[in-house]
Amino acid sequence: SMKAERQKLDSVSTEKEKLNSEKEKLNDNRKNIRALTADLRTLDKHRKTLTQKQQLYLQADAEYARKRQTYEALNKAFLDEQAGVLATGLAEGMPCPVCGSTAHPCLAVMSEHAPTEAAVKKAKEAYDEEQKQIEIKQLWEKLSREKSMDFMEYVKAFYCVNPTETLLLLDEIITNTETKNVQPQEIDT
């Protein structure tokens, strides 16, 4: 009977160790599931941010391409019309600024749709401004990732030029930083 009690106690002890081991494994699994769930949430947030940034990039790229095409088309049309522009100021006996001839038997004529130099200049400025904005955003991204002193100097300079955009970009950086520092909440399982 004592031997039977001893075997029973050993059996219970062994069973208890197994159950404790299983409990520990379950707790580890629970922790892993919580960590994975938190990682999935973070991944989902990053995917959403990536999708938003990709859409913004595509919009900016389309706008850049549109402005470049507008400028190039206007500039080409303007250059194509230069013979007509030069011809408008010529009179018989007056030397041609291109060839020097004083006889002008067949003057070039400007088309009705010839762009003005001012229109070409305006399109070029819009194109250059768009290009500059892209370069500024690329520099901003690079410096903000580095968190260098150069970044703070850039923030100060950029704020003087465009305070609204600066504040929006800083808000985005702060929000992203806060998101990274948030601890995952416990999940009831």
GROMACS .gro file of C-alpha atoms in nm:
model
  189
    1SER     CA    1   0.000   0.000   0.000
    2MET     CA    2   0.285   0.231   0.081
    3LYS     CA    3   0.451   0.127  -0.240
    4ALA     CA    4   0.128   0.194  -0.428
    5GLU     CA    5   0.098   0.537  -0.266
    6ARG     CA    6   0.460   0.609  -0.359
    7GLN     CA    7   0.401   0.509  -0.721
    8LYS     CA    8   0.084   0.718  -0.726
    9LEU     CA    9   0.274   1.022  -0.592
   10ASP     CA   10   0.555   0.970  -0.845
   11SER     CA   11   0.296   0.944  -1.119
   12VAL     CA   12   0.121   1.262  -1.002
   13SER     CA   13   0.457   1.439  -0.977
   14THR     CA   14   0.550   1.333  -1.330
   15GLU     CA   15   0.207   1.441  -1.455
   16LYS     CA   16   0.246   1.775  -1.276
   17GLU     CA   17   0.585   1.831  -1.442
   18LYS     CA   18   0.434   1.751  -1.783
   19LEU     CA   19   0.145   1.988  -1.722
   20ASN     CA   20   0.380   2.263  -1.604
   21SER     CA   21   0.593   2.210  -1.913
   22GLU     CA   22   0.286   2.227  -2.136
   23LYS     CA   23   0.165   2.537  -1.951
   24GLU     CA   24   0.504   2.701  -2.009
   25LYS     CA   25   0.489   2.610  -2.380
   26LEU     CA   26   0.137   2.751  -2.403
   27ASN     CA   27   0.250   3.073  -2.235
   28ASP     CA   28   0.542   3.095  -2.478
   29ASN     CA   29   0.303   3.036  -2.768
   30ARG     CA   30   0.070   3.304  -2.633
   31LYS     CA   31   0.362   3.551  -2.614
   32ASN     CA   32   0.468   3.458  -2.966
   33ILE     CA   33   0.113   3.502  -3.094
   34ARG     CA   34   0.091   3.845  -2.928
   35ALA     CA   35   0.423   3.947  -3.081
   36LEU     CA   36   0.319   3.819  -3.423
   37THR     CA   37  -0.016   3.997  -3.397
   38ALA     CA   38   0.162   4.321  -3.308
   39ASP     CA   39   0.404   4.266  -3.597
   40LEU     CA   40   0.111   4.205  -3.833
   41ARG     CA   41  -0.052   4.529  -3.719
   42THR     CA   42   0.272   4.715  -3.775
   43LEU     CA   43   0.316   4.549  -4.112
   44ASP     CA   44  -0.039   4.646  -4.209
   45LYS     CA   45   0.028   5.009  -4.108
   46HIS     CA   46   0.351   5.008  -4.308
   47ARG     CA   47   0.171   4.859  -4.608
   48LYS     CA   48  -0.092   5.133  -4.590
   49THR     CA   49   0.176   5.399  -4.561
   50LEU     CA   50   0.365   5.244  -4.853
   51THR     CA   51   0.049   5.236  -5.065
   52GLN     CA   52  -0.022   5.600  -4.983
   53LYS     CA   53   0.335   5.702  -5.064
   54GLN     CA   54   0.327   5.503  -5.388
   55GLN     CA   55   0.006   5.680  -5.489
   56LEU     CA   56   0.157   6.018  -5.403
   57TYR     CA   57   0.469   5.928  -5.598
   58LEU     CA   58   0.264   5.825  -5.902
   59GLN     CA   59   0.063   6.148  -5.884
   60ALA     CA   60   0.377   6.357  -5.848
   61ASP     CA   61   0.546   6.166  -6.130
   62ALA     CA   62   0.244   6.217  -6.357
   63GLU     CA   63   0.237   6.589  -6.277
   64TYR     CA   64   0.610   6.614  -6.341
   65ALA     CA   65   0.575   6.431  -6.674
   66ARG     CA   66   0.280   6.651  -6.772
   67LYS     CA   67   0.472   6.971  -6.698
   68ARG     CA   68   0.782   6.841  -6.878
   69GLN     CA   69   0.575   6.746  -7.185
   70THR     CA   70   0.397   7.082  -7.184
   71TYR     CA   71   0.727   7.267  -7.168
   72GLU     CA   72   0.893   7.052  -7.434
   73ALA     CA   73   0.596   7.084  -7.672
   74LEU     CA   74   0.576   7.462  -7.626
   75ASN     CA   75   0.950   7.502  -7.661
   76LYS     CA   76   0.958   7.293  -7.979
   77ALA     CA   77   0.667   7.488  -8.127
   78PHE     CA   78   0.836   7.814  -8.030
   79LEU     CA   79   1.166   7.707  -8.189
   80ASP     CA   80   0.983   7.584  -8.501
   81GLU     CA   81   0.831   7.929  -8.538
   82GLN     CA   82   1.155   8.126  -8.505
   83ALA     CA   83   1.192   8.173  -8.880
   84GLY     CA   84   0.847   8.335  -8.883
   85VAL     CA   85   0.938   8.547  -8.579
   86LEU     CA   86   1.255   8.671  -8.751
   87ALA     CA   87   1.067   8.734  -9.074
   88THR     CA   88   0.811   8.961  -8.907
   89GLY     CA   89   1.078   9.224  -8.846
   90LEU     CA   90   1.229   9.212  -9.198
   91ALA     CA   91   1.173   9.468  -9.469
   92GLU     CA   92   1.303   9.472  -9.827
   93GLY     CA   93   1.659   9.608  -9.829
   94MET     CA   94   1.709   9.530  -9.459
   95PRO     CA   95   1.979   9.263  -9.388
   96CYS     CA   96   1.853   8.928  -9.260
   97PRO     CA   97   1.989   8.857  -8.907
   98VAL     CA   98   2.053   8.495  -9.009
   99CYS     CA   99   2.211   8.511  -9.355
  100GLY     CA  100   2.267   8.885  -9.413
  101SER     CA  101   2.074   8.896  -9.743
  102THR     CA  102   1.888   9.219  -9.819
  103ALA     CA  103   1.645   9.048 -10.058
  104HIS     CA  104   1.363   8.850  -9.900
  105PRO     CA  105   1.162   8.681 -10.178
  106CYS     CA  106   0.984   8.421  -9.959
  107LEU     CA  107   0.941   8.522  -9.595
  108ALA     CA  108   0.845   8.255  -9.343
  109VAL     CA  109   0.504   8.304  -9.184
  110MET     CA  110   0.425   8.238  -8.820
  111SER     CA  111   0.135   8.005  -8.750
  112GLU     CA  112  -0.164   8.131  -8.553
  113HIS     CA  113  -0.087   7.883  -8.276
  114ALA     CA  114   0.274   7.983  -8.224
  115PRO     CA  115   0.345   8.009  -7.852
  116THR     CA  116   0.491   8.327  -7.717
  117GLU     CA  117   0.828   8.338  -7.549
  118ALA     CA  118   0.646   8.427  -7.226
  119ALA     CA  119   0.431   8.110  -7.250
  120VAL     CA  120   0.743   7.896  -7.302
  121LYS     CA  121   0.915   8.068  -7.011
  122LYS     CA  122   0.612   8.013  -6.785
  123ALA     CA  123   0.597   7.642  -6.879
  124LYS     CA  124   0.972   7.610  -6.816
  125GLU     CA  125   0.936   7.773  -6.473
  126ALA     CA  126   0.651   7.534  -6.381
  127TYR     CA  127   0.858   7.237  -6.498
  128ASP     CA  128   1.167   7.359  -6.308
  129GLU     CA  129   0.960   7.420  -5.992
  130GLU     CA  130   0.816   7.067  -6.009
  131GLN     CA  131   1.166   6.927  -6.054
  132LYS     CA  132   1.289   7.134  -5.760
  133GLN     CA  133   1.003   7.008  -5.539
  134ILE     CA  134   1.094   6.648  -5.623
  135GLU     CA  135   1.458   6.711  -5.535
  136ILE     CA  136   1.358   6.884  -5.209
  137LYS     CA  137   1.137   6.591  -5.108
  138GLN     CA  138   1.414   6.343  -5.189
  139LEU     CA  139   1.662   6.541  -4.980
  140TRP     CA  140   1.404   6.575  -4.702
  141GLU     CA  141   1.351   6.197  -4.697
  142LYS     CA  142   1.725   6.129  -4.689
  143LEU     CA  143   1.801   6.380  -4.414
  144SER     CA  144   1.501   6.280  -4.202
  145ARG     CA  145   1.614   5.916  -4.210
  146GLU     CA  146   1.962   6.016  -4.095
  147LYS     CA  147   1.834   6.242  -3.813
  148SER     CA  148   2.148   6.450  -3.850
  149MET     CA  149   2.224   6.806  -3.751
  150ASP     CA  150   2.204   6.886  -4.122
  151PHE     CA  151   1.841   6.781  -4.104
  152MET     CA  152   1.763   7.042  -3.836
  153GLU     CA  153   1.939   7.312  -4.037
  154TYR     CA  154   1.742   7.205  -4.341
  155VAL     CA  155   1.417   7.219  -4.141
  156LYS     CA  156   1.493   7.578  -4.038
  157ALA     CA  157   1.574   7.684  -4.395
  158PHE     CA  158   1.282   7.495  -4.548
  159TYR     CA  159   1.042   7.641  -4.291
  160CYS     CA  160   1.133   7.993  -4.403
  161VAL     CA  161   1.046   7.902  -4.763
  162ASN     CA  162   0.743   7.679  -4.706
  163PRO     CA  163   0.620   7.664  -4.344
  164THR     CA  164   0.303   7.466  -4.415
  165GLU     CA  165   0.480   7.187  -4.604
  166THR     CA  166   0.753   7.179  -4.338
  167LEU     CA  167   0.502   7.135  -4.058
  168LEU     CA  168   0.317   6.862  -4.249
  169LEU     CA  169   0.640   6.672  -4.313
  170LEU     CA  170   0.751   6.707  -3.951
  171ASP     CA  171   0.409   6.586  -3.834
  172GLU     CA  172   0.444   6.280  -4.057
  173ILE     CA  173   0.791   6.205  -3.914
  174ILE     CA  174   0.666   6.246  -3.556
  175THR     CA  175   0.364   6.024  -3.623
  176ASN     CA  176   0.584   5.755  -3.777
  177THR     CA  177   0.827   5.777  -3.484
  178GLU     CA  178   0.543   5.750  -3.230
  179THR     CA  179   0.401   5.450  -3.415
  180LYS     CA  180   0.738   5.274  -3.392
  181ASN     CA  181   0.763   5.342  -3.017
  182VAL     CA  182   0.413   5.221  -2.924
  183GLN     CA  183   0.418   4.894  -2.730
  184PRO     CA  184   0.175   4.628  -2.850
  185GLN     CA  185  -0.130   4.588  -2.628
  186GLU     CA  186  -0.200   4.262  -2.455
  187ILE     CA  187  -0.435   4.035  -2.648
  188ASP     CA  188  -0.679   3.823  -2.456
  189THR     CA  189  -0.666   3.463  -2.574
   0.00000   0.00000   0.00000
